[in-house]
Short mmCIF file of C-alpha atoms in Angstrom, two decimals:
data_model
loop_
_atom_site.label_atom_id
_atom_site.label_comp_id
_atom_site.label_asym_id
_atom_site.label_seq_id
_atom_site.Cartn_x
_atom_site.Cartn_y
_atom_site.Cartn_z
CA MET A 1 3.04 21.22 -13.32
CA ALA A 2 3.65 21.98 -9.62
CA ARG A 3 4.01 25.61 -8.53
CA TYR A 4 5.89 24.58 -5.39
CA PRO A 5 8.10 21.61 -4.65
CA LEU A 6 6.74 18.35 -3.32
CA PRO A 7 8.89 16.25 -1.03
CA ALA A 8 11.11 13.84 -2.93
CA ILE A 9 9.26 10.80 -4.28
CA PRO A 10 10.25 8.12 -3.36
CA SER A 11 10.89 9.37 0.17
CA ARG A 12 14.35 9.09 1.63
CA LEU A 13 14.37 6.36 4.26
CA ILE A 14 16.39 6.32 7.47
CA GLU A 15 19.61 4.30 7.34
CA PHE A 16 19.52 1.18 9.53
CA GLU A 17 22.79 -0.49 10.53
CA VAL A 18 23.82 -3.45 12.66
CA ALA A 19 27.19 -2.82 14.32
CA ASP A 20 29.44 -4.44 16.92
CA ASP A 21 30.32 -1.27 18.82
CA LEU A 22 28.70 1.96 19.93
CA ARG A 23 29.70 5.25 18.35
CA ARG A 24 30.83 7.94 20.75
CA GLY A 25 28.63 11.00 21.02
CA ALA A 26 25.43 9.49 19.60
CA PRO A 27 22.53 8.98 22.06
CA VAL A 28 21.68 5.42 23.09
CA ALA A 29 18.38 3.63 23.62
CA ARG A 30 18.40 0.48 25.72
CA VAL A 31 15.90 -2.27 24.96
CA VAL A 32 13.72 -3.59 27.78
CA ARG A 33 11.81 -6.86 27.40
CA ALA A 34 8.66 -7.52 29.45
CA ALA A 35 9.96 -10.15 31.86
CA GLY A 36 7.84 -9.72 34.97
CA GLU A 37 10.11 -7.24 36.76
CA GLU A 38 10.60 -3.58 35.96
CA VAL A 39 13.97 -2.25 34.92
CA GLU A 40 15.19 0.85 36.75
CA LEU A 41 17.79 3.21 35.32
CA GLY A 42 18.52 6.81 36.26
CA GLY A 43 15.47 6.88 38.52
CA VAL A 44 13.17 5.75 35.66
CA ARG A 45 11.30 2.45 35.77
CA HIS A 46 10.22 0.56 32.66
CA ALA A 47 8.12 -2.63 32.52
CA GLY A 48 9.00 -3.41 28.91
CA LYS A 49 5.63 -2.61 27.36
CA ALA A 50 6.00 -2.78 23.58
CA GLY A 51 6.41 0.65 22.02
CA GLU A 52 6.74 2.52 25.30
CA VAL A 53 9.70 4.91 25.31
CA ARG A 54 10.88 6.61 28.49
CA ASP A 55 13.46 9.41 28.78
CA VAL A 56 16.37 8.55 31.07
CA ALA A 57 18.71 10.97 32.86
CA ALA A 58 21.72 8.68 32.64
CA ASP A 59 25.06 9.52 31.07
CA ASP A 60 25.24 6.48 28.81
CA VAL A 61 21.54 5.92 28.03
CA ARG A 62 19.07 8.46 26.64
CA TRP A 63 15.95 6.27 26.36
CA LEU A 64 14.48 3.00 27.54
CA VAL A 65 12.32 1.31 24.89
CA GLY A 66 10.08 -1.68 25.48
CA VAL A 67 9.80 -4.67 23.15
CA GLY A 68 7.07 -6.50 25.04
CA GLN A 69 7.17 -10.27 24.64
CA GLY A 70 9.42 -9.96 21.61
CA THR A 71 6.97 -10.69 18.80
CA PRO A 72 7.70 -9.10 15.42
CA ALA A 73 4.80 -6.69 16.00
CA ASP A 74 6.35 -5.72 19.36
CA TRP A 75 9.73 -5.01 17.74
CA ARG A 76 8.12 -2.98 14.92
CA SER A 77 6.26 -0.90 17.49
CA ALA A 78 9.46 -0.37 19.47
CA GLY A 79 11.42 0.81 16.43
CA ALA A 80 8.69 3.19 15.34
CA ALA A 81 8.16 4.64 18.81
CA LEU A 82 11.88 5.15 19.33
CA VAL A 83 12.46 7.03 16.10
CA ARG A 84 9.45 9.25 16.75
CA ALA A 85 10.63 10.00 20.29
CA ALA A 86 14.11 10.84 19.01
CA ALA A 87 12.68 13.17 16.38
CA GLU A 88 10.66 15.05 19.01
CA GLY A 89 13.56 15.37 21.42
CA ASP A 90 17.05 16.64 20.72
CA ARG A 91 16.79 15.80 16.99
CA ALA A 92 19.89 13.63 16.99
CA ARG A 93 21.06 12.64 13.52
CA THR A 94 22.19 9.21 14.72
CA VAL A 95 20.44 7.07 17.33
CA GLN A 96 21.96 3.88 18.71
CA VAL A 97 20.16 0.86 20.15
CA ASP A 98 21.74 -1.30 22.85
CA LEU A 99 19.96 -4.65 23.00
CA GLY A 100 21.12 -5.15 26.58
CA ASP A 101 19.84 -8.49 27.88
CA ALA A 102 17.14 -8.69 25.19
CA GLU A 103 18.38 -11.30 22.76
CA ALA A 104 17.14 -10.75 19.22
CA ASP A 105 17.11 -13.04 16.21
CA GLY A 106 17.12 -12.04 12.55
CA ASP A 107 13.34 -11.82 12.29
CA GLN A 108 13.14 -9.55 15.33
CA LEU A 109 15.88 -7.26 14.03
CA ALA A 110 14.10 -7.15 10.66
CA ALA A 111 10.92 -6.10 12.45
CA LEU A 112 12.82 -3.45 14.42
CA ALA A 113 14.25 -2.11 11.17
CA ALA A 114 10.80 -2.00 9.54
CA GLY A 115 9.46 -0.05 12.51
CA VAL A 116 12.33 2.43 12.31
CA LEU A 117 12.05 2.92 8.55
CA LEU A 118 8.28 3.44 8.50
CA GLY A 119 7.77 4.99 11.93
CA GLY A 120 10.11 7.80 10.90
CA TYR A 121 8.19 8.54 7.69
CA ARG A 122 6.88 12.06 7.11
CA PHE A 123 5.34 13.83 4.11
CA LYS A 124 4.82 17.57 4.24
CA VAL A 125 4.57 20.09 1.43
CA SER A 126 6.47 23.05 2.87
CA ALA A 127 8.63 25.98 1.87
CA ASP A 128 11.06 24.81 4.54
CA GLY A 129 11.84 21.60 2.68
CA ASP A 130 12.88 18.46 4.50
CA LYS A 131 13.94 19.39 8.02
CA ALA A 132 16.85 17.50 9.55
CA GLY A 133 15.86 14.61 11.79
CA VAL A 134 17.05 11.10 12.59
CA ARG A 135 19.05 9.85 9.62
CA THR A 136 20.69 6.71 11.00
CA VAL A 137 19.77 4.07 13.56
CA ARG A 138 22.61 1.76 14.62
CA VAL A 139 21.91 -1.43 16.55
CA LEU A 140 24.63 -2.88 18.74
CA ALA A 141 24.27 -6.63 18.29
CA PRO A 142 26.36 -9.19 20.20
CA SER A 143 28.77 -11.29 18.19
CA GLY A 144 26.96 -14.20 16.57
CA THR A 145 23.60 -12.41 16.25
CA ALA A 146 21.81 -13.37 13.04
CA VAL A 147 21.66 -10.28 10.86
CA PRO A 148 18.60 -10.06 8.57
CA ASP A 149 18.68 -9.33 4.86
CA LEU A 150 18.49 -5.57 5.26
CA THR A 151 18.17 -5.04 1.51
CA ARG A 152 14.91 -7.00 1.53
CA VAL A 153 13.69 -5.20 4.66
CA ARG A 154 14.46 -1.89 3.01
CA GLU A 155 12.63 -2.77 -0.21
CA LEU A 156 9.53 -3.86 1.71
CA ALA A 157 9.54 -0.68 3.79
CA GLY A 158 10.29 1.34 0.68
CA ALA A 159 7.21 -0.13 -1.02
CA ALA A 160 4.99 1.01 1.84
CA ALA A 161 6.67 4.42 1.91
CA LEU A 162 6.29 4.94 -1.84
CA ALA A 163 2.62 3.98 -1.63
CA ARG A 164 2.28 6.58 1.13
CA ASP A 165 4.05 9.19 -0.99
CA LEU A 166 1.74 8.69 -3.95
CA SER A 167 -1.39 8.67 -1.79
CA ASN A 168 -0.39 11.70 0.28
CA ALA A 169 0.40 13.91 -2.72
CA PRO A 170 -2.27 16.67 -2.97
CA SER A 171 -4.76 16.32 -5.78
CA ASN A 172 -4.20 19.80 -7.22
CA ILE A 173 -0.92 18.27 -8.40
CA LYS A 174 -1.83 14.58 -8.50
CA ASN A 175 -4.10 14.20 -11.51
CA PRO A 176 -4.10 11.02 -13.65
CA ALA A 177 -1.31 12.31 -15.91
CA TRP A 178 0.90 13.15 -12.89
CA LEU A 179 0.32 9.72 -11.35
CA ALA A 180 1.17 8.03 -14.64
CA GLU A 181 4.30 10.13 -15.19
CA THR A 182 5.44 9.58 -11.62
CA ALA A 183 4.89 5.83 -11.87
CA GLU A 184 6.90 5.77 -15.09
CA ARG A 185 9.73 7.74 -13.44
CA VAL A 186 10.02 5.71 -10.23
CA VAL A 187 10.27 2.38 -12.09
CA ALA A 188 12.65 3.61 -14.79
CA ASP A 189 15.81 2.57 -12.93
CA VAL A 190 14.62 -0.94 -12.00
CA PRO A 191 16.05 -3.65 -14.29
CA GLY A 192 13.45 -5.72 -16.08
CA LEU A 193 10.53 -3.44 -15.21
CA ARG A 194 8.79 -1.54 -17.98
CA ALA A 195 6.01 1.07 -17.84
CA THR A 196 3.53 1.80 -20.61
CA ILE A 197 1.08 4.69 -20.28
CA ARG A 198 -2.20 4.61 -22.20
CA ASP A 199 -4.01 7.91 -22.83
CA GLU A 200 -7.68 8.73 -23.26
CA LYS A 201 -7.57 8.20 -27.04
CA TRP A 202 -6.23 4.69 -26.62
CA LEU A 203 -8.79 4.01 -23.88
CA ALA A 204 -11.60 5.12 -26.20
CA ALA A 205 -10.30 3.03 -29.11
CA GLN A 206 -10.09 -0.06 -26.87
CA GLY A 207 -13.54 0.41 -25.31
CA PHE A 208 -12.68 1.24 -21.69
CA GLY A 209 -16.17 2.57 -21.06
CA GLY A 210 -15.97 2.46 -17.27
CA VAL A 211 -12.75 4.49 -17.04
CA LEU A 212 -13.98 7.01 -19.61
CA ALA A 213 -17.34 7.40 -17.88
CA VAL A 214 -15.78 8.06 -14.48
CA GLY A 215 -13.15 10.41 -15.92
CA GLY A 216 -15.54 12.23 -18.22
CA GLY A 217 -16.42 14.94 -15.71
CA SER A 218 -12.84 16.10 -15.20
CA ALA A 219 -10.67 18.49 -17.18
CA SER A 220 -7.83 16.02 -16.51
CA PRO A 221 -8.37 12.99 -18.77
CA PRO A 222 -7.88 9.44 -17.49
CA ARG A 223 -4.88 7.19 -17.96
CA LEU A 224 -4.11 3.49 -17.75
CA ILE A 225 -0.77 2.71 -16.10
CA GLU A 226 0.63 -0.64 -17.23
CA LEU A 227 3.72 -2.16 -15.60
CA SER A 228 5.39 -5.33 -16.84
CA TYR A 229 8.03 -7.43 -15.08
CA ARG A 230 9.14 -10.54 -16.96
CA PRO A 231 12.21 -12.21 -15.40
CA ARG A 232 13.90 -15.01 -17.29
CA GLY A 233 12.71 -18.45 -16.33
CA ALA A 234 9.56 -17.34 -14.51
CA SER A 235 6.81 -19.96 -14.78
CA ARG A 236 4.08 -18.23 -12.74
CA HIS A 237 2.27 -15.05 -13.70
CA LEU A 238 0.40 -12.73 -11.33
CA LEU A 239 -1.86 -9.87 -12.42
CA LEU A 240 -2.22 -6.96 -9.99
CA VAL A 241 -4.90 -4.30 -10.50
CA GLY A 242 -5.20 -1.17 -8.35
CA LYS A 243 -7.88 1.50 -8.20
CA GLY A 244 -6.34 4.85 -9.18
CA ILE A 245 -8.98 7.52 -8.50
CA THR A 246 -6.76 10.56 -7.94
CA PHE A 247 -9.64 12.52 -6.44
CA ASP A 248 -13.24 11.51 -5.81
CA THR A 249 -15.99 14.08 -5.38
CA GLY A 250 -18.58 11.35 -5.82
CA GLY A 251 -19.56 12.85 -9.16
CA LEU A 252 -23.23 13.81 -9.53
CA SER A 253 -23.94 11.58 -6.51
CA ILE A 254 -21.72 14.03 -4.64
CA LYS A 255 -20.13 13.24 -1.31
CA PRO A 256 -20.72 15.33 1.84
CA ALA A 257 -18.15 18.09 2.22
CA GLU A 258 -16.96 16.70 5.54
CA GLY A 259 -14.16 14.28 4.86
CA MET A 260 -13.97 14.94 1.11
CA HIS A 261 -10.43 16.31 1.50
CA LEU A 262 -9.32 12.77 2.33
CA MET A 263 -10.27 11.63 -1.17
CA ARG A 264 -6.76 12.44 -2.36
CA THR A 265 -5.99 8.94 -1.03
CA ASP A 266 -8.69 7.23 -3.08
CA MET A 267 -5.93 5.90 -5.31
CA ALA A 268 -4.25 4.05 -2.40
CA GLY A 269 -4.93 0.69 -4.05
CA GLY A 270 -3.22 1.83 -7.23
CA ALA A 271 -0.35 3.26 -5.18
CA ALA A 272 0.11 -0.09 -3.44
CA VAL A 273 0.20 -1.90 -6.79
CA ILE A 274 2.77 0.51 -8.30
CA ALA A 275 4.98 0.39 -5.21
CA ALA A 276 4.74 -3.38 -4.78
CA THR A 277 5.54 -4.07 -8.43
CA ARG A 278 8.60 -1.85 -8.18
CA ALA A 279 9.78 -3.73 -5.08
CA ILE A 280 9.08 -7.15 -6.65
CA ALA A 281 11.29 -6.23 -9.60
CA ALA A 282 13.97 -4.64 -7.41
CA LEU A 283 14.16 -7.86 -5.38
CA ARG A 284 14.34 -9.81 -8.66
CA LEU A 285 11.69 -12.28 -7.57
CA GLY A 286 11.25 -15.16 -9.99
CA LEU A 287 7.65 -14.41 -10.92
CA ARG A 288 6.14 -12.63 -13.88
CA VAL A 289 3.98 -9.68 -12.82
CA SER A 290 1.64 -7.55 -14.89
CA ALA A 291 0.19 -4.53 -13.08
CA LEU A 292 -2.61 -2.21 -14.15
CA VAL A 293 -3.75 1.02 -12.51
CA PRO A 294 -6.76 2.72 -14.15
CA ALA A 295 -6.39 6.37 -13.12
CA ALA A 296 -9.20 8.93 -13.29
CA GLU A 297 -10.72 11.86 -11.43
CA ASN A 298 -14.39 11.60 -10.49
CA HIS A 299 -15.62 15.19 -10.85
CA VAL A 300 -18.80 17.16 -11.45
CA SER A 301 -19.38 18.87 -14.80
CA GLY A 302 -21.49 18.66 -17.92
CA GLY A 303 -19.40 15.67 -18.91
CA SER A 304 -20.10 13.65 -15.77
CA TYR A 305 -21.72 10.26 -16.08
CA ARG A 306 -25.20 9.95 -14.59
CA PRO A 307 -27.28 7.59 -12.49
CA GLY A 308 -29.33 5.63 -14.99
CA ASP A 309 -26.58 5.48 -17.63
CA VAL A 310 -25.61 2.18 -19.21
CA VAL A 311 -21.84 1.82 -19.62
CA ARG A 312 -20.13 -0.71 -21.87
CA HIS A 313 -16.86 -2.03 -20.43
CA TYR A 314 -13.80 -3.43 -22.15
CA GLY A 315 -14.85 -6.77 -23.60
CA GLY A 316 -18.50 -5.74 -24.07
CA LYS A 317 -20.22 -6.39 -20.74
CA THR A 318 -22.59 -3.58 -19.73
CA THR A 319 -23.30 -1.97 -16.36
CA GLU A 320 -26.39 -0.11 -15.23
CA VAL A 321 -25.22 2.91 -13.20
CA SER A 322 -27.17 3.83 -10.09
CA ASN A 323 -24.65 5.81 -8.01
CA THR A 324 -21.75 7.73 -9.55
CA ASP A 325 -19.90 7.55 -6.22
CA ALA A 326 -19.42 3.81 -6.79
CA GLU A 327 -16.80 4.68 -9.38
CA GLY A 328 -14.01 2.39 -8.22
CA ARG A 329 -15.70 -0.77 -9.43
CA MET A 330 -16.36 0.88 -12.79
CA VAL A 331 -12.66 1.44 -13.53
CA LEU A 332 -11.59 -1.87 -12.00
CA ALA A 333 -14.05 -3.77 -14.21
CA ASP A 334 -12.35 -2.44 -17.34
CA ALA A 335 -8.86 -3.16 -16.07
CA LEU A 336 -9.71 -6.66 -14.86
CA ALA A 337 -11.34 -7.63 -18.14
CA TYR A 338 -8.47 -6.17 -20.17
CA GLY A 339 -5.69 -7.64 -18.03
CA ILE A 340 -7.17 -11.13 -18.03
CA ARG A 341 -7.85 -11.16 -21.77
CA ARG A 342 -4.45 -9.73 -22.70
CA PHE A 343 -2.12 -11.45 -20.23
CA ARG A 344 -3.90 -14.70 -19.23
CA PRO A 345 -2.31 -14.74 -15.76
CA ASP A 346 -2.38 -17.64 -13.32
CA ALA A 347 -4.02 -15.51 -10.61
CA VAL A 348 -5.47 -12.02 -10.23
CA VAL A 349 -5.46 -9.67 -7.23
CA ASP A 350 -7.17 -6.28 -7.19
CA VAL A 351 -6.71 -3.66 -4.46
CA ALA A 352 -9.02 -0.73 -3.83
CA THR A 353 -10.38 1.71 -1.29
CA LEU A 354 -13.75 0.46 -2.42
CA THR A 355 -16.52 0.50 0.19
CA GLY A 356 -17.37 2.27 3.41
CA ALA A 357 -19.13 -0.95 4.39
CA MET A 358 -15.77 -2.59 5.10
CA LYS A 359 -14.78 0.28 7.39
CA VAL A 360 -17.93 -0.42 9.39
CA ALA A 361 -17.40 -4.20 9.39
CA LEU A 362 -13.67 -4.39 10.12
CA GLY A 363 -12.64 -0.97 11.43
CA LEU A 364 -9.65 1.06 10.32
CA ARG A 365 -6.75 -1.35 10.79
CA THR A 366 -7.86 -4.54 9.02
CA GLY A 367 -8.24 -5.11 5.30
CA ALA A 368 -11.04 -7.16 3.77
CA LEU A 369 -10.13 -10.18 1.65
CA PHE A 370 -12.59 -11.70 -0.80
CA ALA A 371 -11.41 -14.64 -2.88
CA SER A 372 -12.81 -17.09 -5.39
CA ASP A 373 -10.01 -19.57 -4.62
CA ASP A 374 -9.13 -20.99 -1.20
CA ALA A 375 -5.46 -21.53 -2.01
CA LEU A 376 -5.05 -17.93 -3.16
CA ALA A 377 -6.88 -16.69 -0.06
CA ALA A 378 -4.52 -18.69 2.15
CA ARG A 379 -1.53 -17.20 0.34
CA VAL A 380 -2.80 -13.65 0.86
CA LEU A 381 -3.46 -14.24 4.56
CA ALA A 382 0.01 -15.74 5.03
CA ALA A 383 1.58 -12.87 3.09
CA GLY A 384 -0.23 -10.36 5.30
CA GLN A 385 1.01 -12.09 8.44
CA ALA A 386 4.59 -12.03 7.13
CA ALA A 387 4.23 -8.35 6.25
CA GLY A 388 2.61 -7.35 9.53
CA GLU A 389 -0.66 -6.34 7.82
CA SER A 390 -3.96 -7.67 9.12
CA TRP A 391 -6.57 -9.19 6.77
CA TRP A 392 -9.92 -10.84 7.38
CA ARG A 393 -11.51 -13.13 4.81
CA MET A 394 -15.06 -12.15 3.91
CA PRO A 395 -17.63 -14.40 2.22
CA LEU A 396 -18.77 -14.20 -1.39
CA LEU A 397 -22.39 -15.02 -0.56
CA ASP A 398 -24.25 -16.64 -3.43
CA ASP A 399 -27.52 -15.47 -1.89
CA HIS A 400 -26.73 -12.01 -3.29
CA VAL A 401 -25.64 -13.01 -6.79
CA ASP A 402 -29.05 -12.33 -8.31
CA ALA A 403 -28.94 -8.76 -7.00
CA VAL A 404 -25.94 -8.11 -9.27
CA ARG A 405 -27.99 -8.85 -12.37
CA GLY A 406 -29.16 -5.70 -14.16
CA GLU A 407 -32.50 -4.79 -15.70
CA LEU A 408 -31.25 -2.38 -18.37
CA ALA A 409 -27.78 -3.92 -18.59
CA ASP A 410 -25.87 -7.12 -17.86
CA VAL A 411 -24.98 -6.12 -14.30
CA ARG A 412 -26.07 -3.59 -11.73
CA GLN A 413 -23.41 -1.22 -10.36
CA THR A 414 -24.72 -0.97 -6.78
CA PRO A 415 -26.80 -4.04 -5.96
CA THR A 416 -28.95 -4.20 -2.86
CA GLY A 417 -27.55 -6.05 0.13
CA PRO A 418 -24.30 -5.87 2.14
CA GLY A 419 -22.23 -3.27 0.32
CA GLY A 420 -18.74 -4.78 0.55
CA ILE A 421 -19.94 -8.24 -0.47
CA THR A 422 -22.07 -7.08 -3.38
CA ALA A 423 -19.22 -4.88 -4.65
CA ALA A 424 -16.97 -7.94 -4.66
CA LEU A 425 -19.64 -9.99 -6.43
CA PHE A 426 -19.87 -7.25 -9.07
CA LEU A 427 -16.11 -7.43 -9.69
CA ARG A 428 -16.24 -11.23 -9.88
CA GLU A 429 -18.33 -10.85 -13.03
CA PHE A 430 -15.19 -9.57 -14.81
CA VAL A 431 -12.55 -12.16 -13.79
CA ASP A 432 -13.49 -14.96 -16.21
CA GLY A 433 -13.29 -17.73 -13.62
CA LEU A 434 -9.58 -17.27 -12.82
CA PRO A 435 -8.30 -17.56 -9.23
CA TRP A 436 -9.01 -14.04 -7.98
CA ALA A 437 -8.71 -12.05 -4.76
CA HIS A 438 -10.21 -8.65 -4.05
CA LEU A 439 -8.61 -6.57 -1.30
CA ASP A 440 -10.81 -3.77 0.06
CA ILE A 441 -8.56 -1.36 1.98
CA ALA A 442 -11.02 1.51 2.54
CA GLY A 443 -10.38 1.33 6.29
CA PRO A 444 -6.64 0.76 6.77
CA ALA A 445 -5.44 2.86 3.80
CA ARG A 446 -5.56 6.02 5.95
CA ALA A 447 -4.82 6.81 9.58
CA ASP A 448 -5.61 9.84 11.71
CA LYS A 449 -3.04 9.05 14.40
CA SER A 450 0.16 7.10 14.91
CA TYR A 451 0.11 3.43 15.89
CA ALA A 452 2.82 0.80 15.52
CA GLU A 453 4.80 1.79 12.39
CA VAL A 454 1.87 3.78 10.96
CA VAL A 455 1.84 7.59 10.98
CA PRO A 456 -1.08 9.95 10.24
CA GLY A 457 -2.07 10.15 6.58
CA ALA A 458 -1.74 7.43 3.99
CA THR A 459 -0.46 4.15 5.45
CA GLY A 460 0.77 2.28 2.35
CA PHE A 461 -1.36 -0.67 3.45
CA ALA A 462 -1.31 -3.71 1.13
CA ALA A 463 1.98 -2.89 -0.60
CA ARG A 464 4.03 -5.19 1.65
CA THR A 465 1.39 -7.91 1.48
CA LEU A 466 1.57 -7.89 -2.32
CA VAL A 467 5.37 -8.21 -2.25
CA GLU A 468 5.17 -11.11 0.20
CA LEU A 469 2.46 -12.72 -1.93
CA ALA A 470 4.69 -12.52 -5.00
CA ALA A 471 7.57 -13.97 -2.99
CA SER A 472 5.39 -16.93 -2.01
CA TYR A 473 4.94 -17.78 -5.70
CA ALA A 474 8.56 -17.21 -6.65
CA GLY A 475 11.49 -19.60 -6.34
CA GLN A 476 15.10 -18.46 -6.24
CA PRO A 477 15.14 -15.06 -7.96
CA PRO A 478 16.67 -15.25 -11.45
CA GLU A 479 18.38 -12.32 -13.09
CA ALA A 480 15.76 -9.82 -14.22
CA GLY A 481 15.52 -9.05 -17.92
CA GLU A 482 13.27 -9.20 -20.92
#
């Protein structure tokens, strides 16, 4: 399908090691904690500000890197800043970290590793291929230092990186069929995880009117990606649903040209769901997970759906269309109704780059959380804190429920009122009263500059939160298998 090679998907991550001695010949970074007094080395002073890296002209130390007060966020920022500085400098293949007087526990080393793994991420479609850069970061830890579970750290970082890969892929290659085939490929080697791909004929036979309407304007037909992880002995069941719009022109309600190129990442919610489900299975968490990603392109043609149309979703409920650029909720409605009826999960979480309103309300680094259940909301917030992803709970205001009711149909696609809230209220119509959370990641799914462990482009936001959420439901992980 591709006329030129994409970078490898999943991306190759940097190796992170904890060692008890330094390797000769590899440059060294020394950690500086903010402790009230500056550290001076080789004529360079460093106050320990988190994520600040200074070059040092000393024989045994190449960089000073600050870890602030030592919070996990500080250590993630330090790891990311260090690996970026090393990549811009002498392009050493191996970088070593001397903790110096900065004592670090297992959680702090795990955060440092996460920063290294994700701060060194890059995705570029180039004839030059993958240029050599930092391949290994070795941390010199004093004897007795608690070493984190690096396999778990790597799977969490790998989930975010895979979500970035899928979202960054250009849309002249990434149509619904490509996304489905890639999802099927990347989960194929994970024990206990199965992928099923539904095509447009199956979608039509089952009555997925929302997906078919949105995808009707494209020459690339829609798909439904279905992932199933069923470990032995699992007593809890979580349904994950992710928006998979592989490119969004807005349809007949077309978007302005400025910024439309970023719509290759409009499937970031679906990418997070695919990547998180893969990591959940790879970690063999003791929780059943069903995951659905309705994938479609929202294009302009004679087959496009129109404002004023009435669309019948899976299960029969109808929607009055008023803006074809509100396509995400149309495909999610089908997938939510189908997933709940087929799987009867204990809880449901959907993830989507859904509304510009949440970018205005919360900015570009915080995700919006809507939830019908307080306990589920608390779990998501705790999972986000553990993952280092920021969420803010938004209200489901009953004052706007009547606006969701349609005149020509059961519900109205774009009700009047606050856009993020009314979009969530629309989706609530399709969850059949189950504990449900809606994660709107329109803001933090993309970045235009580096910060902490984030690099420009797709961020992979929500993938780690979903893995941590699943872990909060799971007990000791049993052996995966059907």
